[in-house]
XYZ file of C-alpha atoms in Angstrom:
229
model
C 0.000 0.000 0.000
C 1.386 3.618 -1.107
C 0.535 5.905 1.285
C -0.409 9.661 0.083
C -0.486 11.654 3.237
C 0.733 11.608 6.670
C -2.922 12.000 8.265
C -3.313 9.693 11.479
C -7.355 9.965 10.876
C -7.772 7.262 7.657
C -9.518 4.599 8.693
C -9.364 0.815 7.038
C -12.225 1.697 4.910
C -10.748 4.670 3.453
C -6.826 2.861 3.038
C -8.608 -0.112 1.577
C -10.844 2.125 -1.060
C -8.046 4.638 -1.909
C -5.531 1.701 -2.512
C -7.875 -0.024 -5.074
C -8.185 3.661 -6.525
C -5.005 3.984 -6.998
C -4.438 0.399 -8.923
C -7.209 1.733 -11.083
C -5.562 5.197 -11.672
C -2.448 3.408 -12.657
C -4.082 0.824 -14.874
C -6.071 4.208 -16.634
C -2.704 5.891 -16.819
C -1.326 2.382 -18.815
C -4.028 2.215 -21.082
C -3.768 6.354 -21.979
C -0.369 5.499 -22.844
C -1.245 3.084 -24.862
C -4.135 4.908 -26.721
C -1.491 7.638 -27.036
C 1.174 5.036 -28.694
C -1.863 3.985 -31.100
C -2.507 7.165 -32.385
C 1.175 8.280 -32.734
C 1.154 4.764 -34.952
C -1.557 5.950 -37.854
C 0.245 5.257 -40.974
C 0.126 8.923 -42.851
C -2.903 10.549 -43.639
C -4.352 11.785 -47.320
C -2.691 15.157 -48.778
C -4.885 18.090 -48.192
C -5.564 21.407 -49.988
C -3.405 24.032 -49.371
C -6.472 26.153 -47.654
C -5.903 30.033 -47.205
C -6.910 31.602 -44.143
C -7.284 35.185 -43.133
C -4.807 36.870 -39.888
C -4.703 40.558 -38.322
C -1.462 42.038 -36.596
C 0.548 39.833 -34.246
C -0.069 42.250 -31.827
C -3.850 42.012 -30.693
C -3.745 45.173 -29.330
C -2.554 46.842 -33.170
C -5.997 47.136 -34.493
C -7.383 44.499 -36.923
C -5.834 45.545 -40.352
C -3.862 45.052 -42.150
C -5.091 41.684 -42.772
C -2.932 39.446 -44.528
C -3.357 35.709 -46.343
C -1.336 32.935 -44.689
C -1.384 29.051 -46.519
C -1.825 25.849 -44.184
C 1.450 25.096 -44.936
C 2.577 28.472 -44.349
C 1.328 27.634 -40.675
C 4.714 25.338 -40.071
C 7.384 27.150 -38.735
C 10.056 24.399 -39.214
C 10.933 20.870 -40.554
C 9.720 17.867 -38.663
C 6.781 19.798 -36.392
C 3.547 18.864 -36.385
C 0.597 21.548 -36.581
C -2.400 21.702 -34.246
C -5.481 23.434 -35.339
C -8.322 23.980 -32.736
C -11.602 24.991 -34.215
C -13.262 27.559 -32.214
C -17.115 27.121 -32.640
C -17.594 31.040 -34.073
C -18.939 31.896 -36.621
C -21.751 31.552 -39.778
C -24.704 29.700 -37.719
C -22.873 29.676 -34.503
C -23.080 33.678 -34.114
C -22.150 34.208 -30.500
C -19.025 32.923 -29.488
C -19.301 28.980 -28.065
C -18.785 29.512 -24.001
C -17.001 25.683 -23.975
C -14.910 26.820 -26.842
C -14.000 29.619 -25.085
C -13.507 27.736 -21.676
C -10.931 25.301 -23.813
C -9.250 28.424 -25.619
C -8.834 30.328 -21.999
C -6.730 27.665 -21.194
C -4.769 27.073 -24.380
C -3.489 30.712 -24.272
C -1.710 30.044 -21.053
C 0.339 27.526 -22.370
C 0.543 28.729 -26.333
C 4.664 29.294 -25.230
C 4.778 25.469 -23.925
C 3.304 24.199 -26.836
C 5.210 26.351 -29.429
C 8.341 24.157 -27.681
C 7.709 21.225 -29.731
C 4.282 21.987 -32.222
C 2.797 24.551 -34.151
C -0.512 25.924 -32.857
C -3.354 27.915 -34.361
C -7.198 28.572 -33.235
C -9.239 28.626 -36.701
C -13.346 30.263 -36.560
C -15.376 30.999 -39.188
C -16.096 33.794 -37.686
C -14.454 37.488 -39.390
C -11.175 38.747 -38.275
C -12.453 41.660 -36.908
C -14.840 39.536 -35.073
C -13.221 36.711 -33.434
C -9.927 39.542 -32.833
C -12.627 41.015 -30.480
C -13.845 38.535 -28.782
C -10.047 37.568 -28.220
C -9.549 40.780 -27.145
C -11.985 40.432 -24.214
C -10.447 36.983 -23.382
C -6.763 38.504 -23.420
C -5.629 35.584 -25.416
C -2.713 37.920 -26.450
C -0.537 34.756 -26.672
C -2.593 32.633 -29.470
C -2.596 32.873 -33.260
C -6.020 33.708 -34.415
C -7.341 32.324 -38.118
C -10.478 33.521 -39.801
C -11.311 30.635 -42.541
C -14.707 31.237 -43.313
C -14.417 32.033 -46.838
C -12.726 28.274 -47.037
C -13.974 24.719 -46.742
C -11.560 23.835 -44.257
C -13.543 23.587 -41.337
C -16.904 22.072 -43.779
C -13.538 19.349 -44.667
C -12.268 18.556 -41.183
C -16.055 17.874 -40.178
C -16.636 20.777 -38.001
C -18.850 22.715 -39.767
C -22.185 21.248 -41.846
C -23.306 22.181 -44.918
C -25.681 24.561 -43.388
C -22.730 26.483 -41.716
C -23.512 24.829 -37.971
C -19.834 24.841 -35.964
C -18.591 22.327 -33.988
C -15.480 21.954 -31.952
C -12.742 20.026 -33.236
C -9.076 19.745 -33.009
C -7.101 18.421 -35.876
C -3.346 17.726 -36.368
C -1.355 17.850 -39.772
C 1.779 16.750 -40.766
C 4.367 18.099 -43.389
C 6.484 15.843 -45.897
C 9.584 16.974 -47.164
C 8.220 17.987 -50.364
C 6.408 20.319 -49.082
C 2.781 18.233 -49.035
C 0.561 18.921 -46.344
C -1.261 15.741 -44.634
C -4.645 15.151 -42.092
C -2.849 13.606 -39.224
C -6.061 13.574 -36.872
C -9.322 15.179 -35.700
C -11.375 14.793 -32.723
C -15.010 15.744 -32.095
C -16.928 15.911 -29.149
C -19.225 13.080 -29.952
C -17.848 10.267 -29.954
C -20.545 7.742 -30.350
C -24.593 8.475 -29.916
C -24.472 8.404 -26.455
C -21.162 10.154 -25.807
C -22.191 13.687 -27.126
C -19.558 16.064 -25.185
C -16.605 14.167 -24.036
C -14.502 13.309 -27.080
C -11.605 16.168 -26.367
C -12.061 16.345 -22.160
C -8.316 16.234 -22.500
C -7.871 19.369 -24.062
C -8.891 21.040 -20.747
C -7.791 20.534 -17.091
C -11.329 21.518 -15.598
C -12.814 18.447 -15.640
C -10.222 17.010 -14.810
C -10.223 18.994 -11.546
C -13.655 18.603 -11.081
C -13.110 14.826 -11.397
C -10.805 15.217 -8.078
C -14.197 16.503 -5.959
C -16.796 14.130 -4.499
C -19.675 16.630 -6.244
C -17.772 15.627 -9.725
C -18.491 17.944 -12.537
C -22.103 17.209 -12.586
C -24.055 18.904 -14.835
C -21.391 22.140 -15.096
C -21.759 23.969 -18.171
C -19.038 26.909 -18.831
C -20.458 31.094 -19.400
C -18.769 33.267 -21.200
C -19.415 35.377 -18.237
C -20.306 34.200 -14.522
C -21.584 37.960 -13.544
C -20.461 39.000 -10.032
């Protein structure tokens, strides 16, 4: 038995349940590894278009023009990285900004520097520059690169968006060859089957994994874009 605290108070119940816990939590921690090793083994993915997105200033702050054209494969900074694209549910039918979007993005921004160690990273919305530079504006997300690619089918291609312009939250991954050619990697959506609706990419965010720690759980939670006073 691994003890965890020093606390003379633990009964035999509690010792007994929160050893067979922490078998479990080891045996979950083996089999994320292993679902980790099994997606780091999909043999390469089909070429994709070269889409064209839309980007404002580096600096958030600096207005929203000019506003320039950047390639997908002008997104990779250097050989041998991979490129992460989070969809941001923003835009066309979706025409407030999606509060668990935003919950996810909050938290990418505070680690955009840890990521750009080893990946590329972008946050693509169908919604306008102008538009989804404001919102990011209010967020402070001063640290993210911010895509508009409405006017493309990229999002319609990756399977976040429908034909009637509905949004959906998605995170893809692409890959570069040495020629130059730009390939799908991966995407995950919240649904996952019919009856798993909103828990495809829990990873992507720490809250419920916090929550998860609590005896109340996360419940029936659902993130604002703004909890008032």
């Amino acid at each position: 038995m691994l003890r965890h605290t020093r606390l003379a108070g633990e009964s035999e119940n509690y010792l007994t349940a929160r050893e067979e816990l922490r078998l479990a939590e080891i045996e979950l921690m083996r089999h994320q590894e292993k679902v980790a090793a099994q997606r780091r083994a999909l043999p390469p993915g089909p070429a994709v278009d070269d889409y064209v997105f839309l980007e404002g200033p580096t600096d958030l702050d600096a207005g929203d023009t000019p506003v320039r054209e950047v390639t997908l494969s002008g997104l990779f900074t250097a050989p041998d990285r991979s490129l992460i694209v989070y969809h941001l549910m923003y835009g066309k039918k979706q025409t407030e900004p999606c509060p668990m979007c935003t919950l996810w993005t909050d938290g990418f921004n505070g680690i955009a520097h840890h990521i750009a160690r080893n990946a590329d990273f972008v946050i693509a919305a169908a919604a306008d520059p102008p538009s989804l530079r404001q919102h990011a504006r209010n967020r402070g997300w001063h640290r993210l690169r911010l895509l508009s690619c409405g006017d493309s089918t990229f999002k319609y291609d990756m399977g976040s968006e429908d034909k009637d312009g509905e949004q959906d939250s998605t995170v893809s991954v692409f890959t570069r060859d040495g020629d130059g050619t730009v390939r799908h990697f991966y995407s995950a959506h919240p649904r996952m089957a019919d009856d798993i609706d909103e828990r495809g990419i829990d990873l992507l965010a720490p809250v419920w994994h916090l929550l998860d720690l609590t005896p109340q759980g996360r419940g029936d939670w659902y993130p604002s874009i703004d909890y008032g006073g």
